[in-house]
Coordinates of N, CA and C in Angstrom, one line a residue:
A22 N -25.9 7.8 -5.1 CA -24.6 7.3 -5.5 C -23.7 7.2 -4.4
A23 N -23.7 8.1 -3.4 CA -22.8 8.0 -2.3 C -23.1 6.7 -1.5
D24 N -24.4 6.3 -1.4 CA -24.7 5.1 -0.6 C -24.1 3.9 -1.3
A25 N -24.2 3.8 -2.6 CA -23.7 2.7 -3.3 C -22.2 2.6 -3.1
F26 N -21.5 3.8 -3.1 CA -20.1 3.8 -2.9 C -19.7 3.3 -1.5
R27 N -20.5 3.7 -0.5 CA -20.3 3.3 0.9 C -20.5 1.8 1.0
V28 N -21.5 1.3 0.3 CA -21.7 -0.2 0.4 C -20.5 -0.9 -0.2
E29 N -20.0 -0.4 -1.3 CA -18.8 -1.1 -1.9 C -17.7 -1.1 -1.0
C30 N -17.4 0.1 -0.3 CA -16.3 0.2 0.6 C -16.5 -0.8 1.8
W31 N -17.7 -0.9 2.3 CA -18.0 -1.8 3.4 C -17.8 -3.2 3.0
R32 N -18.2 -3.6 1.7 CA -18.1 -4.9 1.3 C -16.7 -5.4 1.2
S33 N -15.8 -4.5 0.6 CA -14.4 -4.9 0.4 C -13.7 -4.9 1.8
F34 N -14.2 -3.9 2.7 CA -13.6 -3.9 4.0 C -13.9 -5.1 4.8
S35 N -15.2 -5.5 4.8 CA -15.6 -6.7 5.5 C -14.9 -8.0 5.0
D36 N -14.7 -8.0 3.6 CA -14.0 -9.2 3.1 C -12.6 -9.2 3.6
Y37 N -11.9 -8.1 3.7 CA -10.6 -8.0 4.2 C -10.5 -8.4 5.6
V38 N -11.4 -7.9 6.5 CA -11.4 -8.2 7.9 C -11.7 -9.7 8.1
F39 N -12.6 -10.3 7.3 CA -13.0 -11.7 7.4 C -11.8 -12.5 7.1
T40 N -11.0 -12.1 6.1 CA -9.8 -12.9 5.7 C -8.8 -12.8 6.8
L41 N -8.6 -11.7 7.4 CA -7.6 -11.5 8.5 C -8.1 -12.4 9.7
L42 N -9.3 -12.4 10.0 CA -9.9 -13.2 11.1 C -9.7 -14.7 10.8
S43 N -9.9 -15.1 9.6 CA -9.8 -16.5 9.2 C -8.4 -16.9 9.4
E44 N -7.4 -16.1 9.0 CA -6.0 -16.5 9.1 C -5.6 -16.5 10.6
A45 N -6.1 -15.5 11.3 CA -5.8 -15.5 12.8 C -6.3 -16.8 13.5
A46 N -7.5 -17.2 13.1 CA -8.2 -18.3 13.7 C -7.4 -19.6 13.3
S47 N -7.0 -19.7 12.1 CA -6.2 -20.9 11.7 C -4.8 -20.9 12.4
D48 N -4.2 -19.8 12.6 CA -3.0 -19.7 13.3 C -3.2 -20.1 14.8
A49 N -4.3 -19.7 15.4 CA -4.5 -20.0 16.8 C -4.8 -21.5 16.9
A50 N -5.4 -22.1 15.9 CA -5.8 -23.5 16.0 C -4.5 -24.4 16.0
D51 N -3.4 -23.9 15.4 CA -2.2 -24.6 15.5 C -1.6 -24.5 16.9

C-alpha cells in the first residue's frame, strides 16, 4: 500500500514539475 501511495505522489509531483517546466520554456521562447 505504501508503494502505491508513493507512486501516486510521484505521479502528481511529476505532472506539477512538467507543467512548471512547460510554462518556463514557453516564457523563455518569447
